[in-house]
PDB file of C-alpha atoms in Angstrom:
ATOM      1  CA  UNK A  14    -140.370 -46.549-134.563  1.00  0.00           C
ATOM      2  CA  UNK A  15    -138.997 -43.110-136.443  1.00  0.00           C
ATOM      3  CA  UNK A  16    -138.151 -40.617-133.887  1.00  0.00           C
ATOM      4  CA  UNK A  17    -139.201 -36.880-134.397  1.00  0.00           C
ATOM      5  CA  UNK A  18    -138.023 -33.945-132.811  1.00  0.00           C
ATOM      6  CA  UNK A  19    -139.775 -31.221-132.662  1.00  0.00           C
ATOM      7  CA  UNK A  20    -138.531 -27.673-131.542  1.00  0.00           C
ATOM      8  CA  UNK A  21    -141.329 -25.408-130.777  1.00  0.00           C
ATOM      9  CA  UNK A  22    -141.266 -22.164-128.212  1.00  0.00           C
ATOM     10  CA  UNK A  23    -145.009 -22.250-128.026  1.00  0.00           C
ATOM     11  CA  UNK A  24    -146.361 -25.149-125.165  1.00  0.00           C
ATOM     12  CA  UNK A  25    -149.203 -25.409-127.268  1.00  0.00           C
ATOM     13  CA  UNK A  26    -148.018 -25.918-130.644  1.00  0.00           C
ATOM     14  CA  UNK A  27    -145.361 -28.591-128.818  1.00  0.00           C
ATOM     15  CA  UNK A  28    -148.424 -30.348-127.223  1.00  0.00           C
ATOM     16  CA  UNK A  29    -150.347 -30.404-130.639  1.00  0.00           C
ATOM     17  CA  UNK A  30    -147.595 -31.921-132.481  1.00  0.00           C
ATOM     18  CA  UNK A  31    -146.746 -34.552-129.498  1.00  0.00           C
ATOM     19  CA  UNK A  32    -150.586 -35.535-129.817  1.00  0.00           C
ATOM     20  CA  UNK A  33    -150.660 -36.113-133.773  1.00  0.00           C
ATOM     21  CA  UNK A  34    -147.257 -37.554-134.650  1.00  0.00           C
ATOM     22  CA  UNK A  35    -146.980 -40.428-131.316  1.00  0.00           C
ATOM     23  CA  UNK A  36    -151.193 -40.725-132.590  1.00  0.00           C
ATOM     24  CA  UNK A  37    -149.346 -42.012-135.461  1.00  0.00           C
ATOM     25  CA  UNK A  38    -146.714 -44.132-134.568  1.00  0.00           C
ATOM     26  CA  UNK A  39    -143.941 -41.799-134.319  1.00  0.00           C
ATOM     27  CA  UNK A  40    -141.705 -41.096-131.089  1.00  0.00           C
ATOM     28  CA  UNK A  41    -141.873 -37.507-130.100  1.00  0.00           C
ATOM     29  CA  UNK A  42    -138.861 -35.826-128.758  1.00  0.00           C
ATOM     30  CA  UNK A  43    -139.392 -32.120-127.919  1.00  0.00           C
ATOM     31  CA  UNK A  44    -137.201 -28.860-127.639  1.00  0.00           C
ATOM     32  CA  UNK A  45    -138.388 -24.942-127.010  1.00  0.00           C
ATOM     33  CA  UNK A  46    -135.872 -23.157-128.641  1.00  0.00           C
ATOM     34  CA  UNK A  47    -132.994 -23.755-131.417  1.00  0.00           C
ATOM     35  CA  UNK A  48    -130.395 -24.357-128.983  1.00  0.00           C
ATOM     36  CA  UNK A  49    -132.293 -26.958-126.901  1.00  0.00           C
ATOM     37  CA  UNK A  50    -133.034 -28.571-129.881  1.00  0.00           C
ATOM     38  CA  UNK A  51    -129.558 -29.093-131.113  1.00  0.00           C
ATOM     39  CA  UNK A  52    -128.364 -30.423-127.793  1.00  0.00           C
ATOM     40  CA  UNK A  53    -131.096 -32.872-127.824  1.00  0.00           C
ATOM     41  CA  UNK A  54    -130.117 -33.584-131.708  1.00  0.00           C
ATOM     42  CA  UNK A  55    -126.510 -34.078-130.734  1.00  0.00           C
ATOM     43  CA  UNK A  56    -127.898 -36.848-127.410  1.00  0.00           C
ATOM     44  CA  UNK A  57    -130.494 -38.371-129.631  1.00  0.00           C
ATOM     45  CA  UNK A  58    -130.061 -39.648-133.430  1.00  0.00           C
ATOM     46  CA  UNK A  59    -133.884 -38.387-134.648  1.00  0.00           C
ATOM     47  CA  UNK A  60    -135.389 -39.394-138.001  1.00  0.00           C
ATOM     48  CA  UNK A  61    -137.125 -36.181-138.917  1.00  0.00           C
ATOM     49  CA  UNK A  62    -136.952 -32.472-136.980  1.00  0.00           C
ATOM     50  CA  UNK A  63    -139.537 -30.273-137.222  1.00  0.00           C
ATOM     51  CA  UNK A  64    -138.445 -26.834-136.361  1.00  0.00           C
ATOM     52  CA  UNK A  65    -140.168 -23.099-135.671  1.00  0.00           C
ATOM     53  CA  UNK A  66    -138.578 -20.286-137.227  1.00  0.00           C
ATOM     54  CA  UNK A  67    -139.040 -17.528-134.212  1.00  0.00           C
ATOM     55  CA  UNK A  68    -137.689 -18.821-131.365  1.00  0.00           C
ATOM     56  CA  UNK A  69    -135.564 -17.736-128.591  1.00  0.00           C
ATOM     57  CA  UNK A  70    -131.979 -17.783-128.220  1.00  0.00           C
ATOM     58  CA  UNK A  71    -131.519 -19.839-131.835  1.00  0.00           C
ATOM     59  CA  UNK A  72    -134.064 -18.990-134.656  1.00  0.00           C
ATOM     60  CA  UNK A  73    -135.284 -22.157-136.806  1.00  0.00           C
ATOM     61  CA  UNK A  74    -132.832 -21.471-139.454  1.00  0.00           C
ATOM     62  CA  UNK A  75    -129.641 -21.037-137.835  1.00  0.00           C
ATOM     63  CA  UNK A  76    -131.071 -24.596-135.943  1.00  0.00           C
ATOM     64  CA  UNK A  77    -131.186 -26.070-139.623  1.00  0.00           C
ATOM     65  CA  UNK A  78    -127.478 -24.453-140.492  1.00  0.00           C
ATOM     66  CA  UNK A  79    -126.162 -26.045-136.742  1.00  0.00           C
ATOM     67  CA  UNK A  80    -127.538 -29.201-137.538  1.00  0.00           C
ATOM     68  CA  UNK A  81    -126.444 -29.471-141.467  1.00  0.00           C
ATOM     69  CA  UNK A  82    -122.735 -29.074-140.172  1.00  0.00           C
ATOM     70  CA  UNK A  83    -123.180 -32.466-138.199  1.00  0.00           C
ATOM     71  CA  UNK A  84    -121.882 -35.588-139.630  1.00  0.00           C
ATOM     72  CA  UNK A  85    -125.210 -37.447-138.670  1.00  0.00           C
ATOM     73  CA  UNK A  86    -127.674 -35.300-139.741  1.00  0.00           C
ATOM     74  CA  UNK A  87    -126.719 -34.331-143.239  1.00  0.00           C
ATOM     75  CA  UNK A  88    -129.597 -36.374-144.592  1.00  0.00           C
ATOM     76  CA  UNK A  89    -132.304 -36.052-142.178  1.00  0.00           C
ATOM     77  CA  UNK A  90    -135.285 -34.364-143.287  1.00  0.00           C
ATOM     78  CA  UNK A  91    -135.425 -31.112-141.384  1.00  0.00           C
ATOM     79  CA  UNK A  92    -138.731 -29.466-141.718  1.00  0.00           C
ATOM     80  CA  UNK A  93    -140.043 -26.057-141.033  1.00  0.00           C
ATOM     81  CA  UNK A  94    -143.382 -25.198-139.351  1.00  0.00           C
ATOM     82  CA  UNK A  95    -143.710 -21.775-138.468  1.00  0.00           C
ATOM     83  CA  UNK A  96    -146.321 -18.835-139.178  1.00  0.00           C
ATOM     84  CA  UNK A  97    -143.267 -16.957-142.074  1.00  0.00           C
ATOM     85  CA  UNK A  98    -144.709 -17.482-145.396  1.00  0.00           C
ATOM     86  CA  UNK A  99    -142.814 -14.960-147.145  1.00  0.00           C
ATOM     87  CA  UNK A 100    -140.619 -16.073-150.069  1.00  0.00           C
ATOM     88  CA  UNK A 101    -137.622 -14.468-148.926  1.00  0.00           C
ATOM     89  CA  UNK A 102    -137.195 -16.268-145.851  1.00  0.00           C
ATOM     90  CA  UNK A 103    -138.709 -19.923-147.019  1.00  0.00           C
ATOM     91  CA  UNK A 104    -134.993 -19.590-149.639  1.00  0.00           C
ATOM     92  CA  UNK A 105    -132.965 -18.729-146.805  1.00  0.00           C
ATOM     93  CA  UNK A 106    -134.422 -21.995-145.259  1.00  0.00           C
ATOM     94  CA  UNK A 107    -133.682 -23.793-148.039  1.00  0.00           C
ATOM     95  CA  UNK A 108    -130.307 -22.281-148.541  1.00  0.00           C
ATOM     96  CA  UNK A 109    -129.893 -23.173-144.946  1.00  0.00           C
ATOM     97  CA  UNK A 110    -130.702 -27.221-145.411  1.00  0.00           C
ATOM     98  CA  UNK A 111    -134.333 -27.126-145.169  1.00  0.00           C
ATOM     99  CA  UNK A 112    -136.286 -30.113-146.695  1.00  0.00           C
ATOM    100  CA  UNK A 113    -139.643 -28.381-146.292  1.00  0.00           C
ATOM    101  CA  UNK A 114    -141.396 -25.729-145.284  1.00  0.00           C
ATOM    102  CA  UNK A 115    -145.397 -25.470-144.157  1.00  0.00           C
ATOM    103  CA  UNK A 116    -147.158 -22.530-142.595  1.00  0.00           C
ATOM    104  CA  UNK A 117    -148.941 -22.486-139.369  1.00  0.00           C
ATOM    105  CA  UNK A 118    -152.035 -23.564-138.518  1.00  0.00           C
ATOM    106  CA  UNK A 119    -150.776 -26.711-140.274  1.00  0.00           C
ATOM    107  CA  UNK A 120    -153.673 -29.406-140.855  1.00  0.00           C
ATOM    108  CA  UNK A 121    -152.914 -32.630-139.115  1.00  0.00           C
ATOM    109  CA  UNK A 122    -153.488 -34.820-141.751  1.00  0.00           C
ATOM    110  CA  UNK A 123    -151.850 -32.873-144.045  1.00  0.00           C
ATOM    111  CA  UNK A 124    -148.639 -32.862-141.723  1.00  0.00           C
ATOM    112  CA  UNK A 125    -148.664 -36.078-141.535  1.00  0.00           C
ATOM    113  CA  UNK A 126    -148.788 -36.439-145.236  1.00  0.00           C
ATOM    114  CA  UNK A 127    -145.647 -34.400-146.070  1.00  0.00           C
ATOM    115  CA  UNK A 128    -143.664 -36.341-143.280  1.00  0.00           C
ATOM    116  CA  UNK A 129    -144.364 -39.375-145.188  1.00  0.00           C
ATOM    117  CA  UNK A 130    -143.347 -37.786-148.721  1.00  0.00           C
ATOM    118  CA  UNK A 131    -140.218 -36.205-146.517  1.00  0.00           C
ATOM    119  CA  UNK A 132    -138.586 -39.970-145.554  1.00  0.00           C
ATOM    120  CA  UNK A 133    -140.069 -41.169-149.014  1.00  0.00           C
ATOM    121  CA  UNK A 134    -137.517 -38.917-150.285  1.00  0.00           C
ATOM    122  CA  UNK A 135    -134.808 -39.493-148.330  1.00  0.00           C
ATOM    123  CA  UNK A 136    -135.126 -43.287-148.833  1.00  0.00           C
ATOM    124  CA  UNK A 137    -135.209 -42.781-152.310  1.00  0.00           C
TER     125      UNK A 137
ATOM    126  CA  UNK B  10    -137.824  27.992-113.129  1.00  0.00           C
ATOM    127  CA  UNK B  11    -135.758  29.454-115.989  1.00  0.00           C
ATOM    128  CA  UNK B  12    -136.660  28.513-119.904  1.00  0.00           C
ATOM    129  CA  UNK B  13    -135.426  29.498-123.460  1.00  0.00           C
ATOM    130  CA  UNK B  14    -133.342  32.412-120.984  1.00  0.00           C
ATOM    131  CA  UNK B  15    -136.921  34.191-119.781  1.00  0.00           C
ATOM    132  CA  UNK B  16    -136.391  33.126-116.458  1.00  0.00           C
ATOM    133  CA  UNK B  17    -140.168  34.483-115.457  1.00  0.00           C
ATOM    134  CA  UNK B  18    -141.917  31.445-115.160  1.00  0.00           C
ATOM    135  CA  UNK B  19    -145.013  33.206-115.412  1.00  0.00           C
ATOM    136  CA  UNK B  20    -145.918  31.473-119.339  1.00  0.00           C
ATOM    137  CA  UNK B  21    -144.402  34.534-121.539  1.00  0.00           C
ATOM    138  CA  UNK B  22    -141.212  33.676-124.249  1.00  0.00           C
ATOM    139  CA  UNK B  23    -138.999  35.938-124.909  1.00  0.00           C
ATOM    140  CA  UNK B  24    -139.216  35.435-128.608  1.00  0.00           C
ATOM    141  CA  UNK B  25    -136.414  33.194-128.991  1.00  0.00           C
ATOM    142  CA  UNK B  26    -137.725  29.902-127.538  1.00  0.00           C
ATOM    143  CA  UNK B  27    -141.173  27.827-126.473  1.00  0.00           C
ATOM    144  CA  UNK B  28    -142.271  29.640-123.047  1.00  0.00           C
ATOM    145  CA  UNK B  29    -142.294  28.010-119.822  1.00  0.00           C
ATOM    146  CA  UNK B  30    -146.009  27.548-119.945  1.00  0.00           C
ATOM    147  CA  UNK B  31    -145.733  25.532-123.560  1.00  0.00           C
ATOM    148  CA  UNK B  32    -143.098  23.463-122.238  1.00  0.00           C
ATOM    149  CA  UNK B  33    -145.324  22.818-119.254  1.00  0.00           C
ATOM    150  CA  UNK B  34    -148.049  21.612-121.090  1.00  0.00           C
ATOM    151  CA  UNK B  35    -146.086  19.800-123.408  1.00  0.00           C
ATOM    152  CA  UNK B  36    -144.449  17.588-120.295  1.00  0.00           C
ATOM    153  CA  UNK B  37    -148.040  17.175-119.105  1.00  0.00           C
ATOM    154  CA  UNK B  38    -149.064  15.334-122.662  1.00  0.00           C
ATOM    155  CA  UNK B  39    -145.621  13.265-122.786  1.00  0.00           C
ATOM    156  CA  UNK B  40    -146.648  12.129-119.005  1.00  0.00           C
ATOM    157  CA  UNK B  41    -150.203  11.477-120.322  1.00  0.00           C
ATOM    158  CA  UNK B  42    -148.831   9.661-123.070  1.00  0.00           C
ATOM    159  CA  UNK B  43    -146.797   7.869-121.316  1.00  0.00           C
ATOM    160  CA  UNK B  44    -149.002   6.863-119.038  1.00  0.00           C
ATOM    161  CA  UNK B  45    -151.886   5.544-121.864  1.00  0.00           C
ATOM    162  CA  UNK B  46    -149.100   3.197-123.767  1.00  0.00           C
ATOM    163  CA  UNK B  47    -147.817   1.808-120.602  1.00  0.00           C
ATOM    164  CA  UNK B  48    -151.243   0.956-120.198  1.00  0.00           C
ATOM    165  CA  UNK B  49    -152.312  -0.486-123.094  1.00  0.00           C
ATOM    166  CA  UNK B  50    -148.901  -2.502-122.830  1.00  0.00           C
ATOM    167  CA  UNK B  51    -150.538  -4.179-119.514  1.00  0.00           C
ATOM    168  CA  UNK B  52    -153.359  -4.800-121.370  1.00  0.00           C
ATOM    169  CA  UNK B  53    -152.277  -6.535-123.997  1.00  0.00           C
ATOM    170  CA  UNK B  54    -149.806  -8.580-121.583  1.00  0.00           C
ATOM    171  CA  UNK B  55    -152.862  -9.267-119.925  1.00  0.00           C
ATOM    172  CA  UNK B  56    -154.718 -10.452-122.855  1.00  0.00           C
ATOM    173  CA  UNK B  57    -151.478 -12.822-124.012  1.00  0.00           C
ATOM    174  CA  UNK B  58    -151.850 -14.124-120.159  1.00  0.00           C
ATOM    175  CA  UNK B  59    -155.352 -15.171-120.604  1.00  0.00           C
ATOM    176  CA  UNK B  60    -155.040 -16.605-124.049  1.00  0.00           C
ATOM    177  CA  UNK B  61    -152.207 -18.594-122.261  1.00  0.00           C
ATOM    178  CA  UNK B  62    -154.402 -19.704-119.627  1.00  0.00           C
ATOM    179  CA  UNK B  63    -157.166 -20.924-121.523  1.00  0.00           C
ATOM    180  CA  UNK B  64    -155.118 -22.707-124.016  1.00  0.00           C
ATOM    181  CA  UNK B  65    -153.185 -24.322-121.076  1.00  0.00           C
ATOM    182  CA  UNK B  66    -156.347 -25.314-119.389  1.00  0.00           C
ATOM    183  CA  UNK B  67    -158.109 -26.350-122.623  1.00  0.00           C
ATOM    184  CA  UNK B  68    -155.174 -28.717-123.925  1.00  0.00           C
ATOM    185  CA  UNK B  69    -154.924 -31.397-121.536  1.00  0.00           C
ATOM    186  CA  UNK B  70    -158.350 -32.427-121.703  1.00  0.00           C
ATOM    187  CA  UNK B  71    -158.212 -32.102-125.515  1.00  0.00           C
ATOM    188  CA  UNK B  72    -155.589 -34.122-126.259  1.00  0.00           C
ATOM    189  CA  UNK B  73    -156.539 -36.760-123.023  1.00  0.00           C
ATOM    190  CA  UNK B  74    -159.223 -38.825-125.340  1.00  0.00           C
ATOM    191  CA  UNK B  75    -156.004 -40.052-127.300  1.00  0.00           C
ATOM    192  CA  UNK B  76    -157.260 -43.771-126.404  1.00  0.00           C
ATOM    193  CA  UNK B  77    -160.497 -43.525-127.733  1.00  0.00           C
ATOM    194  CA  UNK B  78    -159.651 -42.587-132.001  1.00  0.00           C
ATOM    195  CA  UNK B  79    -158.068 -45.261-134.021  1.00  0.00           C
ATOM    196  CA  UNK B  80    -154.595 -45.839-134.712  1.00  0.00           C
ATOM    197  CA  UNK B  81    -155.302 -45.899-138.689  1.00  0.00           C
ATOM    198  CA  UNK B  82    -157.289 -42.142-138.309  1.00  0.00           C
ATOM    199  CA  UNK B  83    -156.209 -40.702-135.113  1.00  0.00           C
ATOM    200  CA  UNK B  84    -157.489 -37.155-135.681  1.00  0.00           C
ATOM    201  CA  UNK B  85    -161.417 -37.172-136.951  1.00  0.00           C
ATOM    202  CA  UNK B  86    -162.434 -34.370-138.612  1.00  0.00           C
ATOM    203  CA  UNK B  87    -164.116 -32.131-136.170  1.00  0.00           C
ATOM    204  CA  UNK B  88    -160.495 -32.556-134.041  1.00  0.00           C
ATOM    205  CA  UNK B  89    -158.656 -31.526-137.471  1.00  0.00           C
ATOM    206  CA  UNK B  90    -160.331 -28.313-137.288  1.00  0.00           C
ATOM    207  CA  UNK B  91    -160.194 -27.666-133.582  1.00  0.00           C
ATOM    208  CA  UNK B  92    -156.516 -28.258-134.174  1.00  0.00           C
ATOM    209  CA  UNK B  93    -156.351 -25.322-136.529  1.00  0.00           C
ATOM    210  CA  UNK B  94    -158.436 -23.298-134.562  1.00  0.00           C
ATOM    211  CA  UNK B  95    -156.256 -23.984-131.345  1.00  0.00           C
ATOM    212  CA  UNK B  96    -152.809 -23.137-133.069  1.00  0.00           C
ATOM    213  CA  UNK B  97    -154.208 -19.389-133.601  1.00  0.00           C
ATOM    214  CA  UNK B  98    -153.359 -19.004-130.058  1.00  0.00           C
ATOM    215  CA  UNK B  99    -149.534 -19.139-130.627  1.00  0.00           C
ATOM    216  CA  UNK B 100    -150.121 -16.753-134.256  1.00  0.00           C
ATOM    217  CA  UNK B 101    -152.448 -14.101-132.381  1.00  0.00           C
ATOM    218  CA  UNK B 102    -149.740 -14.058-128.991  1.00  0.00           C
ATOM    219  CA  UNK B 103    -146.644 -13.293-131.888  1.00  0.00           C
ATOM    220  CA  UNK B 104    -148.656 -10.315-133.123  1.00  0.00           C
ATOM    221  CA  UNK B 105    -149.336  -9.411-129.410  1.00  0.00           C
ATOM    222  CA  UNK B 106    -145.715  -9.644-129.139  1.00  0.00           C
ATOM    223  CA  UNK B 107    -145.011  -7.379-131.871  1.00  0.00           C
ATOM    224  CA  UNK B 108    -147.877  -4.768-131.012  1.00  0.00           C
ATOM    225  CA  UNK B 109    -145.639  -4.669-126.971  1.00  0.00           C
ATOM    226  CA  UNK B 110    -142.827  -4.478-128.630  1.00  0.00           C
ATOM    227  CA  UNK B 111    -143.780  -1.672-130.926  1.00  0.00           C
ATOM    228  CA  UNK B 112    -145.501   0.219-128.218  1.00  0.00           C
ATOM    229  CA  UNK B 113    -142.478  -0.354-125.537  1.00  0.00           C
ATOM    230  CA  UNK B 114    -139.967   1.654-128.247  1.00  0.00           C
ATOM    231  CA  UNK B 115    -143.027   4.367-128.492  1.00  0.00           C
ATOM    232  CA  UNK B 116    -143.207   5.200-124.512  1.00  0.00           C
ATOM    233  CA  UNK B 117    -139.628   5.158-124.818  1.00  0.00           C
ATOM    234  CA  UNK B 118    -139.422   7.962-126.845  1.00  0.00           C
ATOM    235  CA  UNK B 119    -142.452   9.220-125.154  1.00  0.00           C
ATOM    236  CA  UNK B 120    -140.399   9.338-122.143  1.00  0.00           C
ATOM    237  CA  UNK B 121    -136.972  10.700-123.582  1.00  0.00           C
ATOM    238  CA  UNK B 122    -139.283  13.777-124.434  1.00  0.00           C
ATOM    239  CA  UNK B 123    -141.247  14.399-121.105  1.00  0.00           C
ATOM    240  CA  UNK B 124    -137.557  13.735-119.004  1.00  0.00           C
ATOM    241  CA  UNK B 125    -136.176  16.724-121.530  1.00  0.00           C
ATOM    242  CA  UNK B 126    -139.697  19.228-120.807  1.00  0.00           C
ATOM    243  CA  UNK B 127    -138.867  18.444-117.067  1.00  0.00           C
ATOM    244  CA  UNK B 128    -139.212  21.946-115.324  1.00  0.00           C
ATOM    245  CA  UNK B 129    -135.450  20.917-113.655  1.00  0.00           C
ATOM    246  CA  UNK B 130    -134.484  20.374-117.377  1.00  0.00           C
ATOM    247  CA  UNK B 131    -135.395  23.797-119.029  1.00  0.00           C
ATOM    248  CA  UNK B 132    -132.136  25.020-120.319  1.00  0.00           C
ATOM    249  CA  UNK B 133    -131.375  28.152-122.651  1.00  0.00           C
ATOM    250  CA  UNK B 134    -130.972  25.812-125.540  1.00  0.00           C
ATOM    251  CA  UNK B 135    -134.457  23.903-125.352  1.00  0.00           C
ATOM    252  CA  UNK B 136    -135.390  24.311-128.770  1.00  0.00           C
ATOM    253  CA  UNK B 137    -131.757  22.477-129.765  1.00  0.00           C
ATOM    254  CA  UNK B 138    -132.259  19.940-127.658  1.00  0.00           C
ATOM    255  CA  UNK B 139    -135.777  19.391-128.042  1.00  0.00           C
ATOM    256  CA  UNK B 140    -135.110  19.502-132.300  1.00  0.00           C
ATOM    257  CA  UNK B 141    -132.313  16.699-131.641  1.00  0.00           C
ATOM    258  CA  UNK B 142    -134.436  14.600-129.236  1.00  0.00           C
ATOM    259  CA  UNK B 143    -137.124  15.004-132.289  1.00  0.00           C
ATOM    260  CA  UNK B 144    -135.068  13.686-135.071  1.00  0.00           C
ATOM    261  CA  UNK B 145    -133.810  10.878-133.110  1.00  0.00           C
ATOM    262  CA  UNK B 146    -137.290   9.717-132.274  1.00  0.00           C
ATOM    263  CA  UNK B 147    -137.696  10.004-136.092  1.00  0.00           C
ATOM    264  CA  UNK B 148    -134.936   7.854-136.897  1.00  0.00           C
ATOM    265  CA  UNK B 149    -135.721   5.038-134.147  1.00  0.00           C
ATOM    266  CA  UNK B 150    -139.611   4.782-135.227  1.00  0.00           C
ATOM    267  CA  UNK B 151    -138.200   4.472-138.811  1.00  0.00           C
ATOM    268  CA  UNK B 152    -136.306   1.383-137.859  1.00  0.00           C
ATOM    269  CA  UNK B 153    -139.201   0.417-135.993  1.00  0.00           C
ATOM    270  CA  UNK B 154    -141.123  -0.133-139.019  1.00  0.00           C
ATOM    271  CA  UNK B 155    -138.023  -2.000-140.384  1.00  0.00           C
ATOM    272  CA  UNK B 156    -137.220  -3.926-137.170  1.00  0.00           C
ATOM    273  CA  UNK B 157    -140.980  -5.230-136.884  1.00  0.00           C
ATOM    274  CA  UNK B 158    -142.176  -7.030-139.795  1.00  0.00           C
ATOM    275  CA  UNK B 159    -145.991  -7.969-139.203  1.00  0.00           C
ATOM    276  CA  UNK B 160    -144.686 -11.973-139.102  1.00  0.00           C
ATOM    277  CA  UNK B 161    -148.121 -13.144-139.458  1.00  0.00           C
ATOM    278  CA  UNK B 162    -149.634 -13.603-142.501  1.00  0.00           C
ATOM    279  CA  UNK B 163    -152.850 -15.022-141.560  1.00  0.00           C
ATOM    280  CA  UNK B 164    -156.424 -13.153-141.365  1.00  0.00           C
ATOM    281  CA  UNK B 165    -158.719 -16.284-141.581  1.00  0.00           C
ATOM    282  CA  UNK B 166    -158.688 -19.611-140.036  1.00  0.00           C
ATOM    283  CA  UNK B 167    -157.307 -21.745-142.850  1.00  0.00           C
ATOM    284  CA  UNK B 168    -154.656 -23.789-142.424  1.00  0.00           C
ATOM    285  CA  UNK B 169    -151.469 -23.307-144.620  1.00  0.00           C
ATOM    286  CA  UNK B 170    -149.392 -24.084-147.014  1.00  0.00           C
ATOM    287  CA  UNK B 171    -146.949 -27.094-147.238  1.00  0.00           C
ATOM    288  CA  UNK B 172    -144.630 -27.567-149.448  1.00  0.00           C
ATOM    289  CA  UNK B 173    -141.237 -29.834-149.740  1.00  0.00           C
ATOM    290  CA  UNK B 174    -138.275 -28.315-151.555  1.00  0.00           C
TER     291      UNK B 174
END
């Protein structure tokens, strides 16, 4: 079973996600801001993290720029999900690591589809 | 009460500065200001609260009938686009945010000009002062605009974009 962690201020959004992804076979590990998330990175090896970009006390990309400079997590697909569509910020992401990048309100299924294409590729 | 150097009190000027009276009134409309944004402040933090609430209540018992959709097509379509729907919680409380935000650094400066019209503040240079306290507020609103990007892009219920890199 892949783990997934996903690092979400919003109870909601973290609830939503928890629901679709273990609906589908996934383990769900959850964090509500950058820094939580890369503790819980550094205790638990995930598969995939799926990261907001406004968050308190560490912002999604300086998460994805923490994580990058780990050993074990140069390869993991590290996807954004946040409501920032501008252009600017989705190449910092990239520039920071990012594998991905989708805009809120995501679609479930469609999540679920670019997780699939995300360990596809880093399989590959 | 002595302003601009007229030292009446009685609402003349003496040519070279606002009179006591105009400063007067002036502190009175700062106050009122004041007094609206704080409260539209509340109101929106009340409004965040409530959206809060009923997304908190309405949660549990949406995502408790796990058990009953398949494995092979967990989310059927009428959940797909309560999901959506749901999620504009979290977008509309970030432009909530933003709209506190931008109205805390207004009743700031709203209140850095009615401390300055203060009757105990009148001093012989008011129209110095009150010229510096001006441009400052002009500078801080202009990196207000800067500071507080809209970060929201959304005005319908669509879902968005995905795309890998």
């Amino acid at each position: 079973m892949k783990t997934i962690l996903t690092v979400d201020d919003s109870p909601s959004i973290r609830q939503m996600l928890a629901y679709v992804l273990s609906s589908n076979g996934y383990k769900v590990i959850e964090a509500e801001d950058g820094e939580q998330g890369l503790e819980m990175a550094k205790a638990t090896q995930a598969d995939l993290v799926l990261t907001d970009q406004n968050m308190p006390k560490m912002d999604g990309i300086a998460l994805i720029k923490a994580l990058r400079a780990l050993p074990n997590y140069k390869k993991t697909p590290i996807m954004m999900l946040t409501t920032e569509s501008s252009q600017a910020l989705k190449q910092q992401g990239r520039d920071a690591g990012a594998t991905g990048w989708m805009v809120k309100p995501f679609d479930p299924e469609k999540l679920l589809e670019m997780l699939k294409r995300a360990f596809a590729q880093t399989t590959a | 009460m002595s302003t601009g150097g007229n030292g009446s009190g009685n609402g003349s000027s003496n040519g070279n500065g606002p009179s006591y009276a105009s400063l007067l009134a002036l502190h009175d409309l700062t106050a009122r200001l004041s007094s609206q944004v704080d409260s539209a402040r509340r109101e929106i933090g009340e409004t965040r609260q409530i959206l809060k609430d009923a997304i908190d209540r309405l949660m549990p018992a949406f995502t408790a009938t796990r058990s009953h959709d398949s494995p092979e097509r967990a989310i059927n379509p009428s959940r797909r686009e309560a999901f959506s729907a749901l999620q504009f919680q979290d977008i509309s409380d970030q432009l909530l945010a933003h709209a506190q935000a931008r109205l805390a650094m207004l009743q700031q400066e709203v209140d850095l000009l009615m401390n300055a019209l203060q009757p105990a503040n009148h001093s012989a240079d008011m129209v110095a002062k009150l010229t510096a306290l001006v441009e400052q507020a002009n500078d801080n609103l202009a990196d207000l605009d800067l500071s507080h990007l809209k970060p929201v892009g959304k005005a319908h219920l669509g879902t968005g974009d995905a795309e890998l890199f």
